[in-house]
Coordinates of C-alpha atoms and ligand atoms in Angstrom, one line a residue:
Chain A
M157 CA -79.4 21.8 -3.6
S158 CA -83.4 22.9 -3.3
L159 CA -86.0 20.4 -4.0
T160 CA -89.7 20.8 -5.3
L161 CA -92.5 18.6 -4.8
M162 CA -93.8 17.9 -8.8
K163 CA -96.2 15.6 -10.5
G164 CA -94.6 13.6 -13.0
S165 CA -95.9 14.9 -16.1
E166 CA -95.4 18.5 -15.4
A167 CA -91.9 18.0 -14.1
I168 CA -91.1 16.3 -17.6
A169 CA -93.0 19.1 -19.4
E170 CA -90.9 21.7 -17.5
A171 CA -87.6 19.8 -18.0
A172 CA -88.3 20.1 -21.7
I173 CA -88.9 23.6 -21.8
R174 CA -85.5 23.9 -19.9
A175 CA -83.6 22.0 -22.1
G176 CA -84.7 24.4 -24.9
A177 CA -88.1 23.1 -26.4
R178 CA -90.0 25.4 -28.0
F179 CA -92.6 23.9 -29.7
F180 CA -95.1 21.3 -28.7
F181 CA -98.0 19.6 -30.5
G182 CA -100.0 16.9 -29.2
Y183 CA -103.7 15.7 -28.6
P184 CA -105.1 14.8 -25.3
I185 CA -105.0 11.4 -23.9
T186 CA -104.9 9.7 -20.6
P187 CA -102.2 9.3 -18.6
Q188 CA -100.4 12.1 -20.3
T189 CA -103.0 14.8 -20.7
E190 CA -101.1 16.9 -18.1
I191 CA -98.3 17.3 -20.4
P192 CA -100.4 19.1 -23.2
E193 CA -102.2 20.9 -20.1
Y194 CA -99.1 22.2 -18.7
M195 CA -97.4 23.5 -22.1
S196 CA -100.3 25.4 -22.9
A197 CA -99.9 27.9 -20.1
R198 CA -96.1 27.6 -20.1
M199 CA -95.1 27.7 -23.8
P200 CA -96.2 31.1 -24.2
E201 CA -94.5 32.3 -21.3
V202 CA -91.1 31.8 -22.6
G203 CA -92.2 32.9 -26.2
G204 CA -92.9 29.1 -27.3
C205 CA -95.4 27.5 -29.1
F206 CA -98.4 24.8 -27.9
L207 CA -100.5 23.8 -30.4
Q208 CA -103.3 21.0 -30.0
A209 CA -103.7 19.1 -33.2
E210 CA -106.4 17.0 -35.0
S211 CA -104.8 13.9 -33.9
E212 CA -101.2 12.4 -33.2
V213 CA -101.2 11.7 -36.9
A214 CA -101.0 15.7 -37.2
A215 CA -98.9 16.2 -34.5
I216 CA -95.9 14.3 -35.5
N217 CA -96.3 15.8 -38.8
M218 CA -96.2 19.2 -37.1
V219 CA -93.1 17.7 -35.2
Y220 CA -91.4 17.1 -38.6
G221 CA -92.3 20.8 -40.1
A222 CA -91.0 22.3 -37.0
A223 CA -87.9 19.9 -36.4
G224 CA -87.3 20.3 -40.2
T225 CA -86.6 24.5 -39.4
G226 CA -83.7 23.4 -36.7
A227 CA -86.1 24.3 -33.9
R228 CA -86.4 21.8 -30.2
V229 CA -89.9 20.5 -30.5
I230 CA -91.6 17.6 -28.2
T231 CA -94.5 15.7 -28.6
S232 CA -96.2 13.5 -26.0
S233 CA -98.6 10.7 -26.0
S234 CA -99.8 7.3 -24.7
S235 CA -99.8 4.2 -26.2
P236 CA -103.0 4.2 -28.8
G237 CA -101.7 7.8 -29.9
V238 CA -98.2 6.6 -30.3
S239 CA -99.2 4.4 -32.3
L240 CA -101.0 6.5 -34.8
K241 CA -97.6 8.6 -34.5
Q242 CA -95.5 5.8 -36.2
E243 CA -95.8 6.9 -39.8
G244 CA -94.4 10.3 -38.7
I245 CA -91.8 8.8 -36.6
S246 CA -90.7 6.9 -39.4
Y247 CA -90.5 9.4 -41.6
C248 CA -88.6 11.8 -39.0
A249 CA -86.0 8.9 -38.7
G250 CA -85.4 8.8 -42.3
A251 CA -85.0 12.1 -42.6
Q252 CA -82.9 12.4 -39.8
L253 CA -84.5 15.0 -37.7
P254 CA -83.7 15.3 -34.1
C255 CA -86.8 15.7 -31.9
V256 CA -88.4 14.1 -28.8
I257 CA -91.3 12.2 -28.3
L258 CA -92.7 10.9 -25.2
N259 CA -94.6 8.0 -24.4
V260 CA -96.5 7.4 -21.5
M261 CA -97.2 3.9 -21.5
R262 CA -100.9 2.7 -21.1
G263 CA -102.2 -1.0 -21.3
G264 CA -103.2 -2.6 -24.6
P265 CA -103.5 -3.7 -27.7
G266 CA -106.2 -1.1 -28.7
L267 CA -107.8 0.8 -26.3
G268 CA -106.8 -1.3 -23.7
N269 CA -107.0 0.7 -20.7
I270 CA -105.9 3.9 -19.1
Q271 CA -103.7 2.4 -16.4
A272 CA -99.6 2.7 -16.5
S273 CA -98.2 -0.5 -18.8
Q274 CA -94.9 -1.3 -20.6
G275 CA -96.4 -3.0 -23.6
D276 CA -95.1 -0.8 -25.9
Y277 CA -91.2 -1.8 -25.3
F278 CA -91.6 -3.7 -28.7
Q279 CA -92.9 -0.7 -30.4
G280 CA -90.2 1.6 -28.9
V281 CA -87.1 -0.4 -29.5
K282 CA -87.9 -2.9 -32.3
G283 CA -89.6 -0.4 -35.1
G284 CA -93.4 0.6 -34.9
G285 CA -92.9 2.6 -37.8
N286 CA -91.6 0.9 -41.2
G287 CA -88.3 0.8 -42.3
D288 CA -84.8 -0.1 -40.7
Y289 CA -84.2 2.7 -38.2
H290 CA -84.0 3.3 -34.6
L291 CA -84.8 5.6 -31.8
L292 CA -82.6 6.8 -28.6
T293 CA -85.0 5.0 -26.3
Y294 CA -84.9 5.8 -22.2
A295 CA -87.0 4.2 -19.9
P296 CA -86.6 6.5 -17.0
S297 CA -87.8 5.0 -13.4
S298 CA -88.4 8.1 -11.4
V299 CA -89.3 11.7 -12.1
Q300 CA -86.1 12.9 -11.6
E301 CA -84.1 10.7 -14.1
A302 CA -86.9 11.6 -16.6
I303 CA -85.8 15.1 -16.1
D304 CA -82.4 14.4 -16.2
I305 CA -82.7 12.6 -19.5
M306 CA -84.8 15.5 -20.7
M307 CA -81.8 17.7 -20.2
F308 CA -79.4 16.1 -22.4
A309 CA -82.3 14.2 -24.9
F310 CA -82.1 17.2 -27.5
D311 CA -78.2 17.1 -27.5
K312 CA -78.2 13.6 -28.4
A313 CA -81.0 13.8 -30.8
E314 CA -79.1 16.8 -32.5
K315 CA -75.8 14.8 -32.1
Y316 CA -77.2 11.9 -33.8
R317 CA -79.9 13.5 -36.1
M318 CA -82.3 11.0 -34.6
P319 CA -85.8 10.9 -32.7
V320 CA -85.3 10.6 -29.0
L321 CA -88.1 8.5 -27.9
F322 CA -89.2 8.2 -23.9
L323 CA -90.7 4.9 -23.0
A324 CA -92.2 5.6 -19.5
D325 CA -95.3 4.4 -17.7
G326 CA -98.2 5.9 -16.9
I327 CA -96.8 6.0 -13.0
I328 CA -94.0 8.1 -13.7
A329 CA -96.2 10.7 -15.0
Q330 CA -99.1 10.4 -12.5
M331 CA -96.8 10.3 -9.5
M332 CA -95.8 13.3 -7.3
E333 CA -92.0 13.5 -6.2
P334 CA -89.6 16.1 -5.1
V335 CA -87.2 16.9 -7.6
E336 CA -84.2 19.4 -8.6
M337 CA -85.1 21.3 -12.0
P338 CA -82.2 22.3 -13.7
E339 CA -81.5 25.9 -14.9
M340 CA -82.6 27.0 -18.3
V341 CA -80.4 26.2 -21.0
D342 CA -79.8 29.1 -23.6
F343 CA -80.5 27.3 -27.4
K344 CA -81.0 29.1 -30.1
V345 CA -81.0 27.5 -33.9
D346 CA -77.4 27.7 -35.3
P347 CA -77.7 27.5 -38.9
E348 CA -74.0 26.6 -38.9
K349 CA -74.4 23.6 -36.9
K350 CA -77.5 22.9 -38.8
P351 CA -76.7 23.1 -42.3
W352 CA -79.3 20.6 -43.2
A353 CA -82.2 22.5 -41.8
C354 CA -84.5 25.0 -43.4
T355 CA -83.5 28.3 -42.3
G356 CA -83.5 30.4 -45.0
W357 CA -81.7 29.2 -47.9
K358 CA -81.3 31.2 -51.4
P359 CA -80.7 30.6 -54.9
G360 CA -77.1 31.3 -55.5
D361 CA -76.0 30.0 -52.1
D362 CA -74.1 27.0 -51.5
P363 CA -76.4 24.3 -53.4
E364 CA -75.4 21.8 -50.7
K365 CA -77.0 23.9 -47.9
R366 CA -80.7 24.1 -49.4
G367 CA -82.6 22.7 -46.6
V368 CA -84.6 19.3 -47.9
I369 CA -86.1 17.2 -45.3
N370 CA -86.9 14.4 -47.2
S371 CA -87.1 10.5 -46.5
I372 CA -87.3 9.4 -50.3
Y373 CA -84.4 7.8 -52.2
I374 CA -86.3 6.6 -55.1
D375 CA -83.3 4.4 -56.9
T376 CA -81.7 1.3 -55.2
E377 CA -77.9 2.9 -55.0
S378 CA -79.1 5.9 -53.1
L379 CA -81.6 4.6 -51.0
T380 CA -78.7 1.8 -49.9
V381 CA -76.2 4.6 -49.2
H382 CA -79.0 6.4 -47.2
N383 CA -79.8 3.4 -45.0
A384 CA -75.9 2.7 -44.8
K385 CA -75.6 6.4 -43.2
L386 CA -78.2 5.7 -40.9
Q387 CA -77.0 2.5 -39.5
A388 CA -73.5 4.0 -39.3
V389 CA -74.7 6.5 -37.0
Y390 CA -77.0 3.5 -34.9
A391 CA -73.2 1.6 -34.7
E392 CA -71.9 5.0 -33.2
A393 CA -75.1 5.3 -30.9
R394 CA -74.8 1.9 -29.6
K395 CA -71.0 2.4 -28.8
N396 CA -71.5 5.7 -27.3
E397 CA -75.2 5.8 -26.0
Q398 CA -75.8 2.9 -23.6
M399 CA -76.7 3.5 -19.8
W400 CA -77.9 1.2 -17.3
E401 CA -77.5 1.0 -13.6
C402 CA -76.3 -2.3 -11.7
Y403 CA -77.9 -2.3 -7.8
K404 CA -76.1 -4.7 -5.5
T405 CA -75.1 -7.2 -8.4
E406 CA -71.4 -7.7 -7.4
D407 CA -72.4 -10.9 -5.5
A408 CA -75.8 -11.5 -6.6
E409 CA -76.7 -15.0 -6.9
I410 CA -80.2 -14.1 -8.9
V411 CA -80.3 -11.1 -10.7
V412 CA -83.2 -9.4 -12.0
T413 CA -83.7 -7.6 -15.0
A414 CA -86.4 -4.9 -14.9
F415 CA -87.2 -1.6 -16.5
G416 CA -88.7 1.9 -15.4
T417 CA -90.8 1.7 -12.1
V418 CA -91.1 -1.9 -12.2
A419 CA -87.3 -1.6 -11.3
R420 CA -87.9 0.4 -8.3
I421 CA -90.4 -2.2 -7.1
V422 CA -87.5 -4.7 -7.9
K423 CA -84.9 -2.3 -5.5
T424 CA -87.2 -2.6 -3.0
V425 CA -87.2 -6.5 -3.2
V426 CA -83.3 -6.3 -3.4
D427 CA -83.2 -4.7 -0.2
Q428 CA -85.9 -6.6 1.6
M429 CA -84.4 -10.1 0.9
R430 CA -80.5 -8.7 1.2
A431 CA -81.4 -8.1 5.2
E432 CA -82.7 -11.3 5.2
G433 CA -79.3 -12.5 3.5
H434 CA -80.6 -13.6 -0.1
K435 CA -77.7 -12.6 -2.8
V436 CA -80.1 -10.5 -5.1
G437 CA -79.5 -7.8 -7.3
L438 CA -81.1 -5.6 -9.8
F439 CA -79.8 -5.0 -13.6
R440 CA -81.5 -1.6 -15.0
P441 CA -81.3 -0.6 -18.5
I442 CA -82.0 2.9 -18.9
S443 CA -81.3 3.1 -22.4
V444 CA -83.7 0.6 -24.2
W445 CA -82.2 1.1 -27.3
P446 CA -79.3 0.9 -27.7
F447 CA -79.7 -1.7 -25.5
P448 CA -76.8 -2.7 -22.7
Y449 CA -76.2 -5.9 -24.1
D450 CA -72.8 -6.4 -23.2
A451 CA -73.1 -4.8 -19.6
L452 CA -76.2 -6.9 -19.0
A453 CA -74.4 -10.1 -19.8
E454 CA -71.2 -9.4 -18.1
T455 CA -73.2 -8.8 -14.7
C456 CA -75.8 -12.0 -15.5
C457 CA -73.5 -14.2 -16.7
A458 CA -70.8 -13.8 -13.9
P459 CA -69.7 -17.0 -12.2
Q460 CA -71.6 -16.5 -8.8
V461 CA -75.2 -15.6 -10.5
K462 CA -77.6 -19.1 -10.6
A463 CA -80.5 -17.6 -12.5
V464 CA -82.0 -14.3 -13.9
L465 CA -85.2 -13.4 -13.6
D466 CA -87.0 -10.6 -16.0
V467 CA -89.7 -8.7 -14.2
E468 CA -92.1 -6.7 -16.7
V469 CA -95.3 -5.6 -17.2
N470 CA -96.3 -7.0 -20.1
E471 CA -96.1 -10.7 -21.6
G472 CA -92.3 -10.7 -21.5
Q473 CA -90.9 -8.1 -24.1
M474 CA -87.8 -6.9 -23.3
L475 CA -87.3 -10.6 -21.8
E476 CA -86.3 -11.0 -25.3
D477 CA -83.3 -8.8 -25.4
V478 CA -82.4 -10.3 -22.0
K479 CA -82.2 -13.5 -23.6
L480 CA -80.5 -12.2 -26.5
A481 CA -77.5 -10.8 -24.2
I482 CA -77.5 -14.2 -22.0
E483 CA -77.6 -16.5 -25.0
G484 CA -78.3 -19.5 -23.1
R485 CA -75.7 -18.9 -20.5
K486 CA -77.8 -18.8 -17.7
P487 CA -81.5 -20.0 -16.6
V488 CA -83.6 -17.2 -17.4
Q489 CA -87.5 -17.2 -15.7
F490 CA -89.9 -14.4 -16.6
F491 CA -92.4 -12.9 -14.1
G492 CA -94.9 -10.4 -15.7
H493 CA -98.6 -9.1 -15.4
L494 CA -101.0 -8.6 -18.1
G495 CA -103.6 -5.8 -17.8
S496 CA -101.7 -2.8 -16.6
Q497 CA -101.4 -4.7 -12.8
F498 CA -98.0 -3.7 -11.5
P499 CA -96.5 -6.5 -9.4
T500 CA -96.2 -6.4 -5.7
T501 CA -92.8 -6.8 -3.8
A502 CA -94.5 -9.7 -1.9
E503 CA -95.1 -11.6 -5.6
I504 CA -91.7 -10.8 -6.9
K505 CA -90.3 -11.9 -3.6
E506 CA -92.1 -15.5 -3.6
K507 CA -91.0 -15.8 -7.4
I508 CA -87.5 -15.5 -6.4
L509 CA -87.7 -17.8 -3.3
E510 CA -89.5 -20.2 -5.7
M511 CA -86.1 -19.9 -7.8
K512 CA -83.9 -20.5 -5.2
E513 CA -85.6 -23.7 -4.3
G514 CA -84.6 -24.8 -8.0
K515 CA -88.0 -24.4 -9.1
Chain B
M96 CA -78.9 41.4 -76.9
A97 CA -81.6 41.9 -74.6
V98 CA -83.1 38.9 -72.5
V99 CA -86.4 39.0 -72.9
F100 CA -87.6 36.1 -71.0
E101 CA -85.7 34.1 -68.3
K102 CA -86.3 30.9 -66.8
T103 CA -87.0 31.8 -62.9
K104 CA -84.3 30.8 -60.3
L105 CA -86.8 29.7 -58.1
L106 CA -86.8 26.4 -60.0
T107 CA -83.7 24.4 -60.1
D108 CA -82.4 22.9 -63.5
K109 CA -83.5 19.7 -62.9
P110 CA -85.7 18.2 -66.0
F111 CA -89.1 17.7 -64.7
H112 CA -89.7 14.0 -64.6
Y113 CA -93.4 14.6 -65.7
C114 CA -95.0 13.0 -69.0
P115 CA -95.8 14.6 -71.8
G116 CA -99.1 16.7 -71.7
C117 CA -99.3 16.7 -67.9
N118 CA -100.3 20.0 -66.1
H119 CA -97.7 19.7 -63.0
G120 CA -94.9 21.3 -65.3
I121 CA -97.0 24.6 -65.9
I122 CA -98.1 24.8 -62.3
H123 CA -94.6 24.3 -60.6
R124 CA -93.6 27.3 -63.0
L125 CA -96.4 29.7 -61.9
V126 CA -95.9 29.0 -58.7
A127 CA -92.2 29.7 -58.6
E128 CA -92.8 32.5 -60.9
S129 CA -95.1 33.9 -58.3
V130 CA -92.6 33.8 -55.5
D131 CA -90.1 35.1 -57.7
E132 CA -92.2 38.3 -58.4
L133 CA -92.9 38.8 -55.1
I134 CA -89.2 38.9 -54.2
Q135 CA -88.6 41.2 -57.2
E136 CA -91.3 43.2 -55.9
G137 CA -89.7 43.9 -52.6
K138 CA -92.4 41.9 -50.8
L139 CA -91.0 39.0 -50.0
E140 CA -87.2 38.7 -48.7
E141 CA -85.1 36.3 -50.7
G142 CA -84.9 33.0 -48.8
N143 CA -87.8 33.3 -46.7
V144 CA -90.0 30.6 -48.7
I145 CA -90.4 27.0 -47.9
A146 CA -92.0 24.4 -50.1
V147 CA -94.0 21.5 -49.0
A148 CA -94.2 18.3 -51.1
P149 CA -96.8 15.7 -51.2
V150 CA -96.7 12.3 -52.0
G151 CA -98.1 11.8 -55.9
C152 CA -96.6 12.5 -58.9
S153 CA -94.9 15.9 -57.7
V154 CA -93.3 14.0 -55.0
F155 CA -90.2 15.4 -56.1
A156 CA -91.5 18.8 -56.2
Y157 CA -89.0 19.2 -53.5
D158 CA -86.4 19.3 -56.0
Y159 CA -87.9 21.4 -58.8
F160 CA -88.3 24.6 -56.5
N161 CA -85.1 26.1 -55.7
M162 CA -85.9 26.9 -52.1
D163 CA -85.6 25.2 -48.8
A164 CA -88.1 22.1 -48.9
Y165 CA -89.5 19.1 -47.1
E166 CA -91.2 16.1 -48.6
A167 CA -94.1 15.2 -46.4
A168 CA -95.8 11.9 -45.6
H169 CA -99.1 11.2 -47.8
G170 CA -101.7 13.7 -47.5
R171 CA -99.9 15.2 -44.3
A172 CA -98.5 18.2 -45.8
P173 CA -100.8 20.9 -44.1
A174 CA -99.3 19.8 -40.9
V175 CA -95.7 19.8 -41.7
A176 CA -96.5 23.3 -43.3
T177 CA -98.3 24.1 -40.2
G178 CA -94.8 23.2 -37.8
A179 CA -92.6 25.0 -40.2
K180 CA -94.9 28.2 -40.4
R181 CA -95.3 28.2 -36.7
S182 CA -91.9 28.0 -36.2
K183 CA -90.8 30.7 -39.2
P184 CA -93.7 33.0 -39.1
D185 CA -91.9 35.4 -41.4
T186 CA -91.3 33.0 -44.2
L187 CA -93.8 32.2 -47.2
V188 CA -94.9 28.4 -46.4
F189 CA -96.8 26.4 -49.1
T190 CA -97.9 23.1 -49.8
Y191 CA -98.6 21.8 -53.3
Q192 CA -100.8 18.6 -53.4
G193 CA -102.4 16.1 -55.7
D194 CA -106.3 15.1 -55.1
G195 CA -105.5 11.6 -53.8
D196 CA -103.2 13.5 -51.2
L197 CA -105.4 16.1 -49.9
A198 CA -109.0 15.1 -51.1
S199 CA -108.5 11.1 -49.8
I200 CA -105.7 10.7 -47.5
G201 CA -105.0 13.9 -46.0
T202 CA -108.7 15.4 -45.8
A203 CA -108.1 15.6 -41.8
E204 CA -104.9 17.7 -41.7
V205 CA -106.3 20.4 -44.7
V206 CA -109.3 20.7 -43.3
H207 CA -108.0 21.6 -39.7
A208 CA -105.2 23.5 -41.3
A209 CA -108.2 25.5 -42.8
H210 CA -110.1 25.6 -39.6
R211 CA -107.1 26.6 -37.5
G212 CA -106.7 29.3 -40.0
E213 CA -103.3 28.4 -40.7
K214 CA -101.2 31.0 -42.3
I215 CA -100.1 28.8 -45.2
C216 CA -100.9 28.2 -48.6
T217 CA -101.9 24.9 -50.7
I218 CA -101.7 24.5 -54.2
F219 CA -103.9 22.0 -55.1
V220 CA -103.8 19.8 -58.3
N221 CA -106.9 18.0 -59.1
N222 CA -106.6 15.2 -62.0
A223 CA -109.2 13.5 -60.8
I224 CA -107.2 10.3 -60.8
Y225 CA -104.1 8.7 -58.8
G226 CA -101.4 9.5 -61.3
M227 CA -98.7 8.0 -59.4
T228 CA -99.8 4.8 -58.2
G229 CA -100.8 3.8 -61.7
G230 CA -104.4 5.4 -62.1
Q231 CA -106.9 4.6 -59.5
M232 CA -109.8 5.9 -58.8
A233 CA -110.0 9.2 -56.4
P234 CA -112.5 10.9 -54.3
T235 CA -112.4 13.4 -57.2
T236 CA -112.9 10.8 -60.2
L237 CA -115.9 11.8 -62.1
V238 CA -119.1 9.4 -62.4
G239 CA -118.9 7.1 -64.8
Q240 CA -114.8 7.8 -65.3
K241 CA -112.8 4.4 -65.8
T242 CA -109.7 3.8 -63.5
T243 CA -108.1 1.0 -63.0
T244 CA -109.7 0.7 -59.5
S245 CA -113.2 1.6 -61.2
P246 CA -113.0 -0.3 -64.5
K247 CA -116.5 0.0 -65.7
G248 CA -116.8 3.7 -64.5
R249 CA -117.4 5.2 -61.3
D250 CA -120.6 4.1 -59.9
E251 CA -122.1 6.7 -57.7
A252 CA -124.2 4.1 -55.8
W253 CA -121.2 2.2 -54.6
C254 CA -118.8 5.0 -54.0
G255 CA -120.5 8.3 -53.8
A256 CA -120.1 12.0 -56.0
P257 CA -117.0 13.3 -56.4
I258 CA -115.9 15.5 -53.7
K259 CA -115.7 19.2 -54.2
M260 CA -113.1 20.1 -51.7
S261 CA -113.0 24.1 -52.7
E262 CA -116.6 24.5 -51.8
M263 CA -116.6 22.4 -48.7
L264 CA -113.6 24.2 -47.5
A265 CA -115.0 27.3 -48.4
E266 CA -117.4 26.6 -45.8
V267 CA -114.8 26.2 -43.2
P268 CA -114.8 29.5 -41.0
G269 CA -111.0 29.5 -40.7
S270 CA -110.1 29.8 -44.4
Y271 CA -109.6 32.9 -45.9
Y272 CA -109.3 32.9 -49.8
I273 CA -110.2 29.9 -52.0
E274 CA -110.5 30.0 -55.6
R275 CA -111.1 26.9 -58.2
C276 CA -108.5 27.4 -61.5
A277 CA -107.5 25.5 -64.6
V278 CA -104.6 25.7 -66.8
N279 CA -106.2 24.6 -70.1
N280 CA -105.6 28.1 -72.3
N281 CA -103.4 31.1 -71.7
A282 CA -106.0 33.2 -70.5
N283 CA -106.7 30.4 -67.5
I284 CA -103.0 30.0 -67.2
L285 CA -102.8 33.8 -66.3
K286 CA -105.8 33.7 -64.1
T287 CA -104.4 30.8 -62.2
K288 CA -101.0 32.9 -61.6
K289 CA -102.7 35.8 -60.4
A290 CA -104.8 33.5 -58.0
I291 CA -101.6 32.0 -56.5
K292 CA -99.7 35.3 -56.2
K293 CA -102.8 36.7 -54.7
A294 CA -103.2 33.6 -52.0
F295 CA -99.2 34.2 -51.5
Q296 CA -99.5 38.0 -50.6
Y297 CA -102.5 37.1 -48.5
Q298 CA -100.4 35.1 -46.6
L299 CA -97.5 37.5 -46.4
D300 CA -100.3 40.2 -45.1
G301 CA -101.1 37.7 -42.4
K302 CA -104.4 36.4 -43.4
G303 CA -105.6 33.0 -43.2
F304 CA -105.6 29.8 -45.0
C305 CA -105.4 29.9 -48.6
L306 CA -106.1 27.2 -50.8
I307 CA -106.0 27.3 -54.9
E308 CA -107.4 24.3 -56.7
V309 CA -106.0 23.9 -60.3
L310 CA -107.5 21.5 -62.5
S311 CA -105.2 19.4 -64.0
T312 CA -104.8 16.8 -67.0
C313 CA -103.1 13.5 -66.5
P314 CA -102.9 11.9 -70.0
T315 CA -100.9 8.9 -69.5
N316 CA -103.5 7.3 -67.0
W317 CA -106.7 8.8 -68.5
G318 CA -105.6 7.0 -71.4
L319 CA -105.8 10.4 -74.0
S320 CA -103.1 12.1 -75.8
P321 CA -102.2 15.5 -74.1
V322 CA -104.4 17.1 -76.9
E323 CA -107.3 15.1 -76.2
A324 CA -106.9 15.5 -72.5
M325 CA -107.1 19.0 -72.0
K326 CA -110.7 19.0 -74.1
W327 CA -111.6 16.0 -71.5
L328 CA -111.1 18.5 -68.6
E329 CA -112.8 21.2 -70.7
E330 CA -116.0 19.1 -71.3
N331 CA -116.3 17.0 -68.0
M332 CA -114.0 18.5 -65.3
I333 CA -114.8 22.2 -65.5
P334 CA -118.5 21.9 -65.7
Y335 CA -118.5 19.5 -62.4
Y336 CA -115.8 21.8 -60.8
P337 CA -116.7 25.2 -61.9
L338 CA -113.8 27.7 -62.0
G339 CA -113.8 30.8 -60.0
V340 CA -113.7 32.6 -56.7
K341 CA -114.8 30.1 -53.7
K342 CA -114.5 32.5 -50.9
D343 CA -112.6 35.7 -50.4
K344 CA -112.3 37.4 -47.2
G345 CA -110.3 40.0 -48.3
A346 CA -112.8 41.0 -51.1
E347 CA -115.6 41.3 -48.8
Ligands
LIG782 C1 -99.3 5.8 -47.0 C2 -99.3 5.7 -48.2 N1 -100.4 5.5 -48.7 C3 -100.1 5.3 -50.1 C4 -99.3 5.4 -50.9 C5 -99.2 5.3 -52.5 N2 -99.6 6.5 -53.1 C6 -98.5 7.1 -53.5 S1 -98.9 8.1 -54.6 C7 -100.5 7.9 -54.2 C8 -101.5 8.7 -54.8 C9 -101.5 10.0 -55.5 O1 -102.2 10.5 -56.1 P1 -102.5 12.5 -55.8 O2 -102.5 12.7 -55.0 O3 -103.8 12.7 -57.0 O4 -101.4 12.9 -56.9 P2 -101.0 12.9 -58.6 O5 -100.1 11.7 -58.6 O6 -102.5 11.9 -59.0 O7 -100.3 13.9 -58.9 C10 -100.8 6.9 -53.3 C11 -101.8 6.3 -53.0 C12 -98.4 5.9 -50.2 N3 -97.0 6.5 -50.7 N4 -98.2 6.1 -49.0
LIG783 S1 -99.1 10.1 -64.5 FE1 -100.3 11.9 -64.7 S2 -100.1 13.2 -63.1 FE2 -98.1 12.2 -63.2 S3 -96.7 12.8 -64.4 FE3 -97.9 11.1 -65.7 S4 -99.7 12.6 -66.8 FE4 -98.8 13.9 -65.2
LIG784 MG1 -104.3 12.8 -58.8

């Protein structure tokens, strides 16, 4: 195994290319601008296309256009830019277009700030755009994990015909870590595998195979049928695609729930407190949609668990899913920061000690 | 019996849903026939064409054009076409857009497609109104023209003068060929088809962004009969939106 020291944003961009992405459309915004910068140099080397769009609105619609031809397409942005993409994301979901969207989250609302944040959890997993849809949404907590997820993201997007969203915080994009970069996959558009795509249909061909990339179903019956089809796909994804990590939870009396970079801070807290004899563990959702409700419930509602603490860099967004999973069976507390400030190990530890004292 | 006329195969058999007297149907046919002729003439490989429909009365154009097609979000067709064209550079890619779609909500997308010299064609159907949503004011609505959101007639002091997209886009350095046409009589119908075909040919030759604006009627929302509507177009729209070539880099 050979490890290379890479900046998160560049590693994620390179992984996308290795996973077969040959189209990138985006618009600069901190803290993810290194991704389009990297792509602008790297895409031409692999015969791919980097295009700086006039806006995030245009970028996601370019994604819609290129993905409709069956190509592997990626776009990346940060919170305010991802807000602009929501119209197009909803259209991609409605038209069942596989693609990958990166949100390197920064502080909000509005222009907020440019520091890392987790404030777009709701936007990512509870909608964002209009209509009944979901995105396969992953929250990596290390650069390596972001790479590893990227290597299967397009396969999943194509399997379910739905967009994949990365909810990464600015820290993942900005930090440097030693990583193992996988080999380049050999991806080519196969019209047989993508009969829905625009790959050169002509009059006389099977009418069912005409590429029609569309999200309008004007009468109530056909929209009902279409939505039922989408929901069946989501049910399948819920069944197969939940990912999570349990860290030292077997005998934990306090289970901390956290995602992304915050979970790494919590891991340190778990180790420190374990060394001092406290039975603390971490439950970390890796897929935040589908959310691992059952696994979380099983871990957090085990008989020895006294309480659950959810830690996020927002006002408690994933907290709602944690509570939905626990259904009142255990007390749940929250510790969070607003304004993009990441919690320190000392702060989290103090909170856990308070909880142990019954506060 | 000898066949003297056949409907082009580049249109499906789906009946148009357009109102009587609406020009959308004529324009669809000209577009489809132009593609067909380029294929017949051996200039375009069969199957190498993609249509991008807008949001507007022609939202179902993807079901009328018998080819690979997209239905884009309102105003975003040029961005969608950009993505498709970049992925399939040998394919003829065109957008078909109304004036609300192109001249209002989608101005950024069309201006930047032109600015990048995107090798796509846009068929811009200007009927000076929002047809689909029931006749609201568009940026192209004429001064004094009554619509459901300008019940006393468009007031220039309040909401400006109608925008001339073709002239504006001709000023964008990246655009290649821009012409304004109408389908109000046989001669103009033929001219429109010639312009559309020329734009498509330019794209096949790898030239930049081309746009054909077609002045069009909306009898339903103008509150006129089809015949009156055509007359209104001739007396009011053509004087304000002069027909003709606004830019043709190929002819320079
Ligand atoms: C984002 C968004 N805003 C508004 C609408 C509603 N809408 C549908 S069509 C339309 C106007 C279309 O007018 P135009 O482009 O002139 O086409 P026409 O119907 O006249 O051919 C509007 C405002 C929409 N579908 N999406
Ligand atoms: S409402 Fe106007 S633009 Fe729409 S189909 Fe009817 S006549 Fe044509
Ligand atoms: Mg109109």
